[in-house]
mmCIF file of C-alpha atoms and ligand atoms in Angstrom:
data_model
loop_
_atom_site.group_PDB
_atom_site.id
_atom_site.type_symbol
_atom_site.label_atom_id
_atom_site.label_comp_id
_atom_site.label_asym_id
_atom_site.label_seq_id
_atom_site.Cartn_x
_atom_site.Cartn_y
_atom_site.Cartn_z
ATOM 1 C CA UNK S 145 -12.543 -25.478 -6.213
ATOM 2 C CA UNK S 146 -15.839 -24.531 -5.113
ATOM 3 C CA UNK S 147 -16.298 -21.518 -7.667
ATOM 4 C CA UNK S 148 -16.016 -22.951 -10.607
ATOM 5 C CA UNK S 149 -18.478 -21.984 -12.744
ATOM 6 C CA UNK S 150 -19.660 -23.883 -16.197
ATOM 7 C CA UNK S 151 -19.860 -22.672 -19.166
ATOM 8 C CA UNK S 152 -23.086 -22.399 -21.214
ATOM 9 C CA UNK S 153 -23.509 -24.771 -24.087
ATOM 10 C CA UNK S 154 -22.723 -22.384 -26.760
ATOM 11 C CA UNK S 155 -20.021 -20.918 -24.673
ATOM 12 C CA UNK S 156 -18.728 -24.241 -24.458
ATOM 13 C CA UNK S 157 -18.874 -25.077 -27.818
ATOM 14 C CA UNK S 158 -17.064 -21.819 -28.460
ATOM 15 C CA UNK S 159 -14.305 -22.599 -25.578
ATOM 16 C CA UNK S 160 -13.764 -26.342 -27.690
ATOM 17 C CA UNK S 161 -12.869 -24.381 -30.622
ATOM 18 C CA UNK S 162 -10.946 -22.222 -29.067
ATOM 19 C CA UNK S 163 -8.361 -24.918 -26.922
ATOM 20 C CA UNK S 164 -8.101 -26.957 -30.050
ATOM 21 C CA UNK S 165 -6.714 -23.869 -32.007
ATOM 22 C CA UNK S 166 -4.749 -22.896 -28.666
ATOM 23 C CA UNK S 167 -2.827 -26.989 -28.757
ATOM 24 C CA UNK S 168 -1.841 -26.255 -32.437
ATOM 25 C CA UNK S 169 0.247 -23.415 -31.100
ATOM 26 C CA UNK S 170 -0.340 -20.855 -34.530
ATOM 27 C CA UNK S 171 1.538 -18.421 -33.234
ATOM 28 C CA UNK S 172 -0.934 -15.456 -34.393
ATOM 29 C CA UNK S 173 -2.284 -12.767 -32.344
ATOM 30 C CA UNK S 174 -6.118 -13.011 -31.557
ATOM 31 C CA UNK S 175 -6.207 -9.664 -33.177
ATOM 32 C CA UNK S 176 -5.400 -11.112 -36.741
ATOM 33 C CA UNK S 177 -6.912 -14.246 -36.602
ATOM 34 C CA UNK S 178 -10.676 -12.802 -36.541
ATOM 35 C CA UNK S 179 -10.761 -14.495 -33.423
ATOM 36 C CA UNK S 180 -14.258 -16.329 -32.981
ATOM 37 C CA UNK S 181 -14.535 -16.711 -29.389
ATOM 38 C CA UNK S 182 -15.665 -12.878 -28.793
ATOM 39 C CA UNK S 183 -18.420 -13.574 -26.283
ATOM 40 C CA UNK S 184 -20.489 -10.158 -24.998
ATOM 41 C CA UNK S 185 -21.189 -11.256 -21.568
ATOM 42 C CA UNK S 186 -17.309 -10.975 -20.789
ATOM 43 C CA UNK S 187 -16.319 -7.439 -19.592
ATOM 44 C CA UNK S 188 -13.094 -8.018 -21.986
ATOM 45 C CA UNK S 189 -12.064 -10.783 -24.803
ATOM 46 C CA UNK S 190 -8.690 -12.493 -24.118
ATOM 47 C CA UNK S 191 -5.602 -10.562 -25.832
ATOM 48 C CA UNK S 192 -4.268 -13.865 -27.207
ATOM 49 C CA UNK S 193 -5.600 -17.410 -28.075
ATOM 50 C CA UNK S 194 -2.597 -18.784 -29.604
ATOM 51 C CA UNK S 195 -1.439 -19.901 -25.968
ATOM 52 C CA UNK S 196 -2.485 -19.808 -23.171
ATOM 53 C CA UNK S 197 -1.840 -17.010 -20.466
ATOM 54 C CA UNK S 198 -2.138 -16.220 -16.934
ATOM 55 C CA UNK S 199 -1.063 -13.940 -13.962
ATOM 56 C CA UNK S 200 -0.077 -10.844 -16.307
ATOM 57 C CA UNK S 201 2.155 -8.605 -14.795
ATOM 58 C CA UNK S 202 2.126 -5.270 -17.258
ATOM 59 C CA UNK S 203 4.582 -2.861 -17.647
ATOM 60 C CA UNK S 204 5.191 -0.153 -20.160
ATOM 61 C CA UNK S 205 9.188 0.187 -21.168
ATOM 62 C CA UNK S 206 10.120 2.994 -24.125
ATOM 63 C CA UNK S 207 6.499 3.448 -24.305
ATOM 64 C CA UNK S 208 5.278 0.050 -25.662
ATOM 65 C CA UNK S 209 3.395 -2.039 -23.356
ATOM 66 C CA UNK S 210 5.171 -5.485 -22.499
ATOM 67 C CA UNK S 211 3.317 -8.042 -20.455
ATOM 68 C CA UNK S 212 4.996 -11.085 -18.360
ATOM 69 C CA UNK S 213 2.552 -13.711 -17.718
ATOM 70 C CA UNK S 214 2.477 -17.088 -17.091
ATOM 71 C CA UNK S 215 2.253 -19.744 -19.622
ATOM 72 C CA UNK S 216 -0.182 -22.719 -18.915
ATOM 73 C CA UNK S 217 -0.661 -25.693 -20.721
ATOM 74 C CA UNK S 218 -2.038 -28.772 -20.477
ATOM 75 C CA UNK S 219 0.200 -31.073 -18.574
ATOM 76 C CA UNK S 220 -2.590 -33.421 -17.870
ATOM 77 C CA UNK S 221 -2.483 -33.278 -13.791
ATOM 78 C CA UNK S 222 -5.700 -33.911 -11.772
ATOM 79 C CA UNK S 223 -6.551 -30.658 -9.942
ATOM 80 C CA UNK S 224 -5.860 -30.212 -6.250
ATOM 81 C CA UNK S 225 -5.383 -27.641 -3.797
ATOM 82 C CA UNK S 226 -1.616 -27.723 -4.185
ATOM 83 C CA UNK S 227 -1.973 -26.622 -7.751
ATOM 84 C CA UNK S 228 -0.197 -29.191 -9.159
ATOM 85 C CA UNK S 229 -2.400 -29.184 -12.516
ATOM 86 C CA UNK S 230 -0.776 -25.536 -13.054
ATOM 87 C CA UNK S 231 2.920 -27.614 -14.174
ATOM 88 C CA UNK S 232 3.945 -24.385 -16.350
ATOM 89 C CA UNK S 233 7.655 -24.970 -18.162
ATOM 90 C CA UNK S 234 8.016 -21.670 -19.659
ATOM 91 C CA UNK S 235 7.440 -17.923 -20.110
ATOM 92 C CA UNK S 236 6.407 -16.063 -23.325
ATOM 93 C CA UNK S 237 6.218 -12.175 -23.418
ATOM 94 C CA UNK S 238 3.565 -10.056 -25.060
ATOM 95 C CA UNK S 239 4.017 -6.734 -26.240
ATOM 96 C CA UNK S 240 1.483 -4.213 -27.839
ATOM 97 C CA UNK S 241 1.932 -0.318 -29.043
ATOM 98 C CA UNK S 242 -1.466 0.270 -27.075
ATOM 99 C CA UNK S 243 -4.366 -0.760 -25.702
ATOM 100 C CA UNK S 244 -6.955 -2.072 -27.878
ATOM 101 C CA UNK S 245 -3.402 -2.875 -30.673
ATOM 102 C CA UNK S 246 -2.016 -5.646 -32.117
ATOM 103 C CA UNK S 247 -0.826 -8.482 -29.669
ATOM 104 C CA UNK S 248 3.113 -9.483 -30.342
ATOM 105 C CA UNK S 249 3.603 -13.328 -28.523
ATOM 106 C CA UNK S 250 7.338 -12.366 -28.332
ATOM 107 C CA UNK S 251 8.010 -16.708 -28.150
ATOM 108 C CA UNK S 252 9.923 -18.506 -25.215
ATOM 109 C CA UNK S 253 12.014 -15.850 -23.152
ATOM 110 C CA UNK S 254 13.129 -18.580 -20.652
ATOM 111 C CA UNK S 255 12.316 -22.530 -20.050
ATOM 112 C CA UNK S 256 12.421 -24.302 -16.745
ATOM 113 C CA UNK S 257 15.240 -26.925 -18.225
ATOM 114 C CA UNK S 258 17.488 -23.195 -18.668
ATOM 115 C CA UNK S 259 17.118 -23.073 -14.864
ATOM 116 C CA UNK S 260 19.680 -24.716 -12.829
ATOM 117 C CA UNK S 261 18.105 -24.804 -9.508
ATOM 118 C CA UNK S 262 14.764 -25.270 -10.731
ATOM 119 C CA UNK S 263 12.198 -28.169 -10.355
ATOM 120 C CA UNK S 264 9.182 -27.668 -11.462
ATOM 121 C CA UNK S 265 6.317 -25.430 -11.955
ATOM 122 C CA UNK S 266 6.876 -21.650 -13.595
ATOM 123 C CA UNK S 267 4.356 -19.453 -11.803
ATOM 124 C CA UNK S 268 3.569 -15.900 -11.790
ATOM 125 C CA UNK S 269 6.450 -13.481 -12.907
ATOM 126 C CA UNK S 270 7.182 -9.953 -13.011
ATOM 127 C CA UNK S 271 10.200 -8.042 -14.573
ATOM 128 C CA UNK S 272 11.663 -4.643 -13.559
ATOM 129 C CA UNK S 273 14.757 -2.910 -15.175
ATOM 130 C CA UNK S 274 17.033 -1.040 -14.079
ATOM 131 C CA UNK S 275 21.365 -0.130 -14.663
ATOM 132 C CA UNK S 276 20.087 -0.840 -18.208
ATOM 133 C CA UNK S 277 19.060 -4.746 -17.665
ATOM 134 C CA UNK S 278 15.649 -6.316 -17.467
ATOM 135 C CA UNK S 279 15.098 -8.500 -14.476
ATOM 136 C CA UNK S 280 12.488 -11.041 -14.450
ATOM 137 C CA UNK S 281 11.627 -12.839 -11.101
ATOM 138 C CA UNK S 282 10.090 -15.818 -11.126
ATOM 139 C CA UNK S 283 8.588 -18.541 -8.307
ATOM 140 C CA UNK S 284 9.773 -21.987 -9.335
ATOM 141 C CA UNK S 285 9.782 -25.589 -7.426
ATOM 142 C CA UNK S 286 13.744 -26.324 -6.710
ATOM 143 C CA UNK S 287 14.996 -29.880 -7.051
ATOM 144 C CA UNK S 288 13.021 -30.678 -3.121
ATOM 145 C CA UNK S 289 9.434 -29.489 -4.319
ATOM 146 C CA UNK S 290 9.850 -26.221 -2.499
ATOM 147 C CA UNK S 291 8.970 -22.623 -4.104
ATOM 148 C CA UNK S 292 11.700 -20.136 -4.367
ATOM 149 C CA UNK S 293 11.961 -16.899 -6.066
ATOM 150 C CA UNK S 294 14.857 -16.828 -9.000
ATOM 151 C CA UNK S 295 15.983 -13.492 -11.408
ATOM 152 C CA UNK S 296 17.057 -13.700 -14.824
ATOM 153 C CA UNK S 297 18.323 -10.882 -16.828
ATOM 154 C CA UNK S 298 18.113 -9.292 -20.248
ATOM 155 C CA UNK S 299 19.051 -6.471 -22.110
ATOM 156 C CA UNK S 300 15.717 -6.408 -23.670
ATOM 157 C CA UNK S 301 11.888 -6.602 -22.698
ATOM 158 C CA UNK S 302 11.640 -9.685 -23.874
ATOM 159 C CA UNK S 303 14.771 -11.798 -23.335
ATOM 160 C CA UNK S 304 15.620 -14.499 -23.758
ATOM 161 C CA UNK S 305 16.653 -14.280 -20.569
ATOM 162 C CA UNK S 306 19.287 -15.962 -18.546
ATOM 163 C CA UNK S 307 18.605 -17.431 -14.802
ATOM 164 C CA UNK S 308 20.673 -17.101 -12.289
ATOM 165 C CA UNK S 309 22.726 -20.006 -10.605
ATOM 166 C CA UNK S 310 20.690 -20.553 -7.873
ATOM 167 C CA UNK S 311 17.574 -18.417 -6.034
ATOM 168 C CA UNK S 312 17.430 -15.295 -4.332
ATOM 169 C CA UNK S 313 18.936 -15.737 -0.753
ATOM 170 C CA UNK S 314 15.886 -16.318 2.202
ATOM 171 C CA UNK S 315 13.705 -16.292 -1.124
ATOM 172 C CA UNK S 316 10.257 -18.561 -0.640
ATOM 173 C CA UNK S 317 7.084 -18.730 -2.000
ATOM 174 C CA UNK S 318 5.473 -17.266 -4.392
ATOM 175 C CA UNK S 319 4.253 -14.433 -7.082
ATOM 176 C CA UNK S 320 6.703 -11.744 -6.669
ATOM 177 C CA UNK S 321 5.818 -8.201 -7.914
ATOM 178 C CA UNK S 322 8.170 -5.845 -8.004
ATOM 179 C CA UNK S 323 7.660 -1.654 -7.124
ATOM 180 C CA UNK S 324 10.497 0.707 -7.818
ATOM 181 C CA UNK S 325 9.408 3.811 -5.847
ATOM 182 C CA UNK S 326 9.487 7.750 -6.834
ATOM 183 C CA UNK S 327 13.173 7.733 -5.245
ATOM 184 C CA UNK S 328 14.698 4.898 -6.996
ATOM 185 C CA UNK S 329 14.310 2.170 -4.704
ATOM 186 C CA UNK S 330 12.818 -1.432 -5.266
ATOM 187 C CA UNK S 331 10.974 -3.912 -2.870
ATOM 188 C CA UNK S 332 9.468 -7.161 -3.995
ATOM 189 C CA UNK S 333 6.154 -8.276 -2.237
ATOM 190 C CA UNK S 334 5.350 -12.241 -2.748
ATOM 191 C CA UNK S 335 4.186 -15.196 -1.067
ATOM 192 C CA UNK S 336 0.930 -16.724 -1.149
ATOM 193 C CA UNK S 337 -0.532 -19.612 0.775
ATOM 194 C CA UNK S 338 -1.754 -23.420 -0.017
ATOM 195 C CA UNK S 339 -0.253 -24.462 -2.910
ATOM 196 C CA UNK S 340 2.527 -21.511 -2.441
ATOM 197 C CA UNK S 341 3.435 -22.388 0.628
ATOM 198 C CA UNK S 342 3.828 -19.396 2.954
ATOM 199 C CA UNK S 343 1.673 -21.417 5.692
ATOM 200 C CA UNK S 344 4.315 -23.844 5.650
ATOM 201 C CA UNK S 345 7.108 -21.032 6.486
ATOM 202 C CA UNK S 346 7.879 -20.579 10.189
ATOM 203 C CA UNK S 347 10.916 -18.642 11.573
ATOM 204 C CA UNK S 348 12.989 -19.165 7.896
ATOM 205 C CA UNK S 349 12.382 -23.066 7.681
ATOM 206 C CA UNK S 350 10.072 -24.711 5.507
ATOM 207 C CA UNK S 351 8.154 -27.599 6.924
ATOM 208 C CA UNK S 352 7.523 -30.439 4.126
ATOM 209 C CA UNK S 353 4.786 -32.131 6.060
ATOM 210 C CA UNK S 354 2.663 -28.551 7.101
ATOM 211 C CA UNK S 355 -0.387 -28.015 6.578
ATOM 212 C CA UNK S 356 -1.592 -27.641 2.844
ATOM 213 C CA UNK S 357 -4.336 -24.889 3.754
ATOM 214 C CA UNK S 358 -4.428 -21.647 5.959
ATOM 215 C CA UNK S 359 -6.650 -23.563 8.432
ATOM 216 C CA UNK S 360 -6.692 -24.258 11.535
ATOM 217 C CA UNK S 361 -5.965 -20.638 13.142
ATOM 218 C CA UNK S 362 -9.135 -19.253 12.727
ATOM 219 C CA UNK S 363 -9.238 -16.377 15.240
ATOM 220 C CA UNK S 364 -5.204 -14.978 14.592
ATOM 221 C CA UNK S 365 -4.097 -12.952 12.365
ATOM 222 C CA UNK S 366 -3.806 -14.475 8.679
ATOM 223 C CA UNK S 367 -1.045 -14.784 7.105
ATOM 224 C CA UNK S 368 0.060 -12.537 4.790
ATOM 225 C CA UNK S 369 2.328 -11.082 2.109
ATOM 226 C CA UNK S 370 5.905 -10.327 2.266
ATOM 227 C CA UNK S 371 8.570 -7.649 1.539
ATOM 228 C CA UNK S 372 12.071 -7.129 0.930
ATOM 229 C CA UNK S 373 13.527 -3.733 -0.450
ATOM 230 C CA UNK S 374 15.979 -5.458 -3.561
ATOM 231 C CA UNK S 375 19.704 -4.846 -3.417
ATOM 232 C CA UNK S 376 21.451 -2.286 -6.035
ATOM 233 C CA UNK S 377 22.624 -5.034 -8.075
ATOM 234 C CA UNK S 378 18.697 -6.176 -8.229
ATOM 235 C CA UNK S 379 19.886 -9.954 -7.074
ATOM 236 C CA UNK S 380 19.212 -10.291 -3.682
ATOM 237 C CA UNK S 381 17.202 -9.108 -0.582
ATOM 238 C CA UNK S 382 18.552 -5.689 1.162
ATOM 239 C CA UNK S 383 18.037 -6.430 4.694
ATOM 240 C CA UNK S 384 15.134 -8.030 6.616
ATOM 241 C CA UNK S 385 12.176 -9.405 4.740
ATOM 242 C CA UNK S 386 8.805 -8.013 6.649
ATOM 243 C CA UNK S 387 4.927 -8.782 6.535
ATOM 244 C CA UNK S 388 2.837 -6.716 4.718
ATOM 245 C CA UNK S 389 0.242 -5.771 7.776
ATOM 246 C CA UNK S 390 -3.097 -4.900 6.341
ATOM 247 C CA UNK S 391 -5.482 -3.826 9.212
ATOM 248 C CA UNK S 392 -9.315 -3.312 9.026
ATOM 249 C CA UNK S 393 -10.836 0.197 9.970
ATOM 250 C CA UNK S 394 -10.188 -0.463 13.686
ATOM 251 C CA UNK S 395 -6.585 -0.741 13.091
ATOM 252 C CA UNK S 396 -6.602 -5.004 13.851
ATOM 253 C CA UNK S 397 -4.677 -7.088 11.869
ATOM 254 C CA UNK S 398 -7.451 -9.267 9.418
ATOM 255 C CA UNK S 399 -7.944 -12.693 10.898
ATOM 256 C CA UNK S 400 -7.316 -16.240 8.926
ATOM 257 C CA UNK S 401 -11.343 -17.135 9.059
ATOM 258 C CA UNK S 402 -11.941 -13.765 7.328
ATOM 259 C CA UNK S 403 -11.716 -15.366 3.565
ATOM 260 C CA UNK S 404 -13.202 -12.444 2.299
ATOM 261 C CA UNK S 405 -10.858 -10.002 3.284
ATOM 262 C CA UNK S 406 -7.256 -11.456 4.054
ATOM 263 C CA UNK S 407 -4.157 -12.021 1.603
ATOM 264 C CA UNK S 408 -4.391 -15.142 -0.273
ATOM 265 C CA UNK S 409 -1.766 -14.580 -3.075
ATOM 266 C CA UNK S 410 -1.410 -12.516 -6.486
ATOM 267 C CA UNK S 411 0.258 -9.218 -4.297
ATOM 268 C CA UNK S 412 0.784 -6.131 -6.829
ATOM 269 C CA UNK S 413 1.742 -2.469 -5.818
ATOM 270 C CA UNK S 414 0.807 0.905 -6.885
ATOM 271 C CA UNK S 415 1.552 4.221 -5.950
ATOM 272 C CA UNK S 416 -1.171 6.264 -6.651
ATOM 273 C CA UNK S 417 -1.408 10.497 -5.393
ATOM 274 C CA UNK S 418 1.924 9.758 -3.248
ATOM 275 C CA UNK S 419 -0.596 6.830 -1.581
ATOM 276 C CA UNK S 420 0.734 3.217 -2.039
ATOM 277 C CA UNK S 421 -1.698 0.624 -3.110
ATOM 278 C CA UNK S 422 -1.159 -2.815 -2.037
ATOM 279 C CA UNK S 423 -3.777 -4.693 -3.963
ATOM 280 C CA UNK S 424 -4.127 -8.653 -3.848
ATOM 281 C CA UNK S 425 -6.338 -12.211 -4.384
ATOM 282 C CA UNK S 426 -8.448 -13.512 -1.684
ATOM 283 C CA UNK S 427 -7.590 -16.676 -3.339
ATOM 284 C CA UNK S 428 -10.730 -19.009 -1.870
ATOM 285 C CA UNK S 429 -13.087 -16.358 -2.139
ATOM 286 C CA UNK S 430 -11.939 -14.699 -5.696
ATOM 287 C CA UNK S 431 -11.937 -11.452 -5.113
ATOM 288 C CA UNK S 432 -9.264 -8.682 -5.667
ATOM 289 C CA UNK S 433 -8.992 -6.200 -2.506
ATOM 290 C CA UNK S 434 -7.101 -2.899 -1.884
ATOM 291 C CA UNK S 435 -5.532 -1.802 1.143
ATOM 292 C CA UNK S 436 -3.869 1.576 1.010
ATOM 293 C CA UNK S 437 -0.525 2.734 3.267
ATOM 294 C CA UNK S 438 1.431 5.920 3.630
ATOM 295 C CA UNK S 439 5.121 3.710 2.701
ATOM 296 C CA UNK S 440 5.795 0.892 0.955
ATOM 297 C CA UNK S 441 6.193 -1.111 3.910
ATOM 298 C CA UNK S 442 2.970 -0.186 5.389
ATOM 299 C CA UNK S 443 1.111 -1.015 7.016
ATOM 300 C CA UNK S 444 -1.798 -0.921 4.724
ATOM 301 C CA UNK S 445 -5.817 -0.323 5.699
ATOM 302 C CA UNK S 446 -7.517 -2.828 4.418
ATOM 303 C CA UNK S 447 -10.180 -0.633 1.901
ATOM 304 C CA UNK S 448 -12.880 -3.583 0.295
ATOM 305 C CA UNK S 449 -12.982 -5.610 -2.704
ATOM 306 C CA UNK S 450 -12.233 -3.741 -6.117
ATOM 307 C CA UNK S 451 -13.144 -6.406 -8.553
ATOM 308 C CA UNK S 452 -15.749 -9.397 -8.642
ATOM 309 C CA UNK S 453 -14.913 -13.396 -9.453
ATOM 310 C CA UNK S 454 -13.901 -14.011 -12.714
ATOM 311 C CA UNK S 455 -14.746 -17.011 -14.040
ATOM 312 C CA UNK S 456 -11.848 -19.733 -13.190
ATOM 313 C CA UNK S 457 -10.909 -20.650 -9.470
ATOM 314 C CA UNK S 458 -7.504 -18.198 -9.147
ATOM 315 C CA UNK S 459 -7.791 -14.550 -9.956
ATOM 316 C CA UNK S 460 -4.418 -12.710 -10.219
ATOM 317 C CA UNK S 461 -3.685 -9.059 -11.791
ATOM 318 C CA UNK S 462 -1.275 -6.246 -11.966
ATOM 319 C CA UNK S 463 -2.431 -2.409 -12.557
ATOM 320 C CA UNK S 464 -0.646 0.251 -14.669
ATOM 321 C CA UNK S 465 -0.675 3.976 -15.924
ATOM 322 C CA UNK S 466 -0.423 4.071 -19.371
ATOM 323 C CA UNK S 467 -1.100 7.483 -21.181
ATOM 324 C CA UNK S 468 -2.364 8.723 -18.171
ATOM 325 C CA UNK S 469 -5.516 6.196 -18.294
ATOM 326 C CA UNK S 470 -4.982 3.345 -15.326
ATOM 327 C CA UNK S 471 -5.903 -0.406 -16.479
ATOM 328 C CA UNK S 472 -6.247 -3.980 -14.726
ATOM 329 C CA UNK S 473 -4.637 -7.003 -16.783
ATOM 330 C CA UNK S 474 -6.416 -10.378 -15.129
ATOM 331 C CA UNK S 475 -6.775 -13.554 -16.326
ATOM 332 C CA UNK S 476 -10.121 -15.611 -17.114
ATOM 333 C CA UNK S 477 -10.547 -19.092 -18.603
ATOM 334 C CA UNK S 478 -12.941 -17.760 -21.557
ATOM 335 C CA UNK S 479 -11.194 -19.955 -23.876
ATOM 336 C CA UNK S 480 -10.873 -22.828 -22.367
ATOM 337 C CA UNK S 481 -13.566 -23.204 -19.564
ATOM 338 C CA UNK S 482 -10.556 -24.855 -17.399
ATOM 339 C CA UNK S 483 -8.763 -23.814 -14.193
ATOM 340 C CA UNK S 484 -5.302 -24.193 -15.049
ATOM 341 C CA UNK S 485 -5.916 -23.020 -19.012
ATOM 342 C CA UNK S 486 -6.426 -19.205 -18.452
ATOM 343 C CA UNK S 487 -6.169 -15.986 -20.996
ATOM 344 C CA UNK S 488 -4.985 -12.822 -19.971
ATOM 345 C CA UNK S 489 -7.508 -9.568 -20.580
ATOM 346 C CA UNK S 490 -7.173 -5.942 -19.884
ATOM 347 C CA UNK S 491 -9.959 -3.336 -19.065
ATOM 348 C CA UNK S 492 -9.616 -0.074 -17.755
ATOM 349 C CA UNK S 493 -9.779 0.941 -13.986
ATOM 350 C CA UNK S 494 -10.739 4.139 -12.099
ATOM 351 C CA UNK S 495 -9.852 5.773 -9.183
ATOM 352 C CA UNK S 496 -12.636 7.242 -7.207
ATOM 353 C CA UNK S 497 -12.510 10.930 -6.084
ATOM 354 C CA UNK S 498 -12.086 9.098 -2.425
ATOM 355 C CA UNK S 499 -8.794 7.418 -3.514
ATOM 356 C CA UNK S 500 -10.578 3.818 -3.363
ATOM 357 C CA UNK S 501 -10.793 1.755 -6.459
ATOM 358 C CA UNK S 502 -13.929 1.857 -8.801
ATOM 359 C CA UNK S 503 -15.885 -1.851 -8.443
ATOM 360 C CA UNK S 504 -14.900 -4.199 -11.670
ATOM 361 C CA UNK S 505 -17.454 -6.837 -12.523
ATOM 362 C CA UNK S 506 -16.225 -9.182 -15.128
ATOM 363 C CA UNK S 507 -19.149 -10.201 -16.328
ATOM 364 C CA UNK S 508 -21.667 -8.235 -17.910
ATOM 365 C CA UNK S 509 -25.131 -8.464 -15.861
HETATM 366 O O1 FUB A 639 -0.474 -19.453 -12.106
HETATM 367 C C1 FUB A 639 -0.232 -20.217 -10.958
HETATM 368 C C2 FUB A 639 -0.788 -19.570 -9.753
HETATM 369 O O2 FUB A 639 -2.190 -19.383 -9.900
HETATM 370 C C3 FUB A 639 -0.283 -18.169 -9.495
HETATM 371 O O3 FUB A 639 1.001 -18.133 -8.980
HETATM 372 C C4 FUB A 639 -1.339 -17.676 -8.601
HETATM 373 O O4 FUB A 639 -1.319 -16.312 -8.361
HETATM 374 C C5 FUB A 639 -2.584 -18.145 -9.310
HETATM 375 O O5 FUB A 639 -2.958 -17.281 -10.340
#
C-alpha cells in the first residue's frame, strides 16, 4: 500500500468531519447538506457523503442516471493485500436526473445475509437490463472464502433485488462489468488478481494455498481479464469463458513485471466509433489504461494510461455517454483519507481526434 498518500492538516481536519457525519448515516445527498468538505485541489467533490461509495458502475436507464457502487464501511479489519479491510455487506443505488443534479441514495437494494451462497465481502457490481428485468452482478466470498460472481434481479433500477440460489456456473473472481453490444448481445469481463484471486485460478480449480500476489512470473505474460458472452436468460455463461489479450504495439502479450501496463482489476467496456474500449486498473501502480480491439473479444492494443492516481490505494471506474457528453465515475477517499472508506465522483472525459482517451489528472496541479 505503497501509494498512499496523506492528507494535509486542514484536509484532514476536513476528512474528520466528514467520516463522523458519514457513521451517523443522515441519509441526505451532499448536494443538500451544503456539504463542507468541497476541497479545490480535487478535480471533482464526492457525489455523496452520507455513505460511503466505491467502484461506481454508471448507467443511464429511461434517461435518469443510476449508479451501482459499492458500499464500504468501517468493519474495523487491519489492511492487507488480500483486501480483507474492504468487508462490504451491502449495496445502495444512486440515481440523479443529470450531471451536476441532485444525488438520490436509493437505500439497501440487496444485503449479503439475502444471499444464500454468499460469505463475505460485497465488491464491485454492475447491473444490465434486459426482457424487462434489471440484473445486478455481483463478486461475493461463498461459504469457503472463495470469490464468485452472483445475479440478482429487479424490475426496477434500484431493486431491492433478489439473488439467485447459488453463483453463476464456472463464475470466479472478481468485478464484473457487463457490455450489451450494438446487436443485442452481452459479455461480462471480470477477474482481478491478489485479493481477487484470478492468480490463484488454473485450468477451472481454485488453489486455497496460491500465491496471494501476481509474482513470481516476471517475464510471461500477465494475467489478465476474462470474458464470457451471457446467456439469453442473463443467468449464466454462453459457452467458453476467454482472456481478454491486450498486446503492446509489437503485437506481444504485456508481461507480469510490466506493473505499469498489465490488467490488475476494475475491467469496464466501451464501444466507442464501432471501436471497443477495454479500459482497466493497474491495481499496484494506480493507473487506469485503455486498450482498444476491433470485437468484443479482442484482442485489444494496449493504448497508455488515460487517468493519473487518485488518492487511495485502488482506483476503479466505469465510462458512459450521457447526452452525448462521455464521463468517468471513480472513486477517491476525499472524505475519509482511508483506503477502504472511498466516495464516488464523476468528471467528464474526451475522446481525442486519434480515438485514444484524453489524460485525467485528479488532482489539480
Ligand atoms: O471495492 C473492493 C475492490 O477494490 C474492488 O473490487 C476493486 O476493483 C477495488 O476497487
Amino acid at each position: 500500500m505503497n501509494n498512499f498518500k496523506k492528507l494535509s492538516g486542514l484536509a484532514l481536519m476536513m476528512a474528520m468531519a466528514a467520516t463522523s457525519a458519514c457513521q451517523q448515516n443522515t441519509k441526505k445527498p451532499a448536494t443538500e447538506t451544503g456539504d463542507t468538505t468541497k476541497n479545490s485541489k480535487y478535480l471533482s467533490q464526492p457525489l455523496i457523503s452520507n455513505i460511503y461509495t466505491a467502484d461506481p458502475s454508471a448507467h443511464v436507464f429511461n434517461g435518469k442516471i443510476y449508479i451501482y457502487p459499492s458500499h464500504d464501511i468501517e468493519a474495523g479489519i487491519k489492511e492487507n493485500d488480500n483486501g480483507d479491510h474492504f468487508d462490504m455487506r451491502d449495496y445502495h443505488i444512486l440515481s440523479m436526473d443529470s450531471i451536476g443534479g441532485k444525488v438520490t441514495d436509493n437505500g439497501v437494494a440487496l444485503s449479503v445475509k439475502d444471499i444464500p451462497w454468499a460469505g463475505r465481502q460485497l465488491w464491485a457490481p454492475d447491473v444490465a437490463f434486459k426482457n424487462g428485468t434489471y440484473y445486478l452482478y455481483f463478486p461475493v466470498k461463498d461459504k469457503n472464502d472463495v470469490f464468485k460472481i452472483g445475479v440478482a434481479t429487479a424490475k426496477t433500477p434500484t431493486g431491492p433485488f433478489k439473488a439467485e440460489a447459488k453463483p453463476i456456473e464456472g463464475s470466479f473472481s472478481i468485478d464484473p462489468a457487463v457490455f450489451t453490444d450494438t446487436d443485442g448481445s452481452t459479455y461480462m469481463y471480470y477477474g482481478g488478481i491478489w485479493g481477487g484471486q484470478l492468480q490463484r485460478w488454473n485450468n477451472g480449480k481454485y488453489d486455497a494455498n496460491g500465491s496471494k500476489t501476481d509474482s513470481g512470473k516476471e517475464n510471461e505474460p500477465a494475467l489478465t481479464a476474462k470474458v464470457a458472452k451471457l446467456s439469453k436468460d442473463m443467468l449464466s455463461f454462453d459457452g467458453t469463458v476467454k482472456d481478454v489479450v491486450i498486446l503492446d504495439a509489437a503485437g506481444k502479450p504485456l508481461l507480469t513485471k510490466d506493473h505499469d501496463r498489465r490488467f490488475f482489476e476494475g475491467a469496464w467496456m466501451h464501444k466507442y466509433n464501432s471501436k471497443y474500449y477495454f479500459t482497466y486498473s493497474t491495481g499496484d501502480t494506480h493507473f487506469l489504461a485503455s486498450a482498444i480491439g476491433d470485437k468484443p473479444y479482442g484482442p485489444f492494443t494496449y493504448q497508455g494510461t488515460f487517468m493519473n492516481p487518485v488518492e487511495g490505494w485502488t482506483t476503479h471506474h466505469s465510462i458512459v455517454e450521457i447526452k452525448g457528453k462521455w464521463y468517468i465515475f471513480y472513486h477517491d477517499t476525499q472524505l475519509s483519507g482511508k483506503t477502504h472508506l472511498r466516495n464516488v465522483k464523476v468528471a467528464e472525459l474526451t475522446h481525442k481526434a486519434d480515438g485514444t482517451i484524453a489524460l485525467i489528472e485528479p488532482m489539480k496541479k
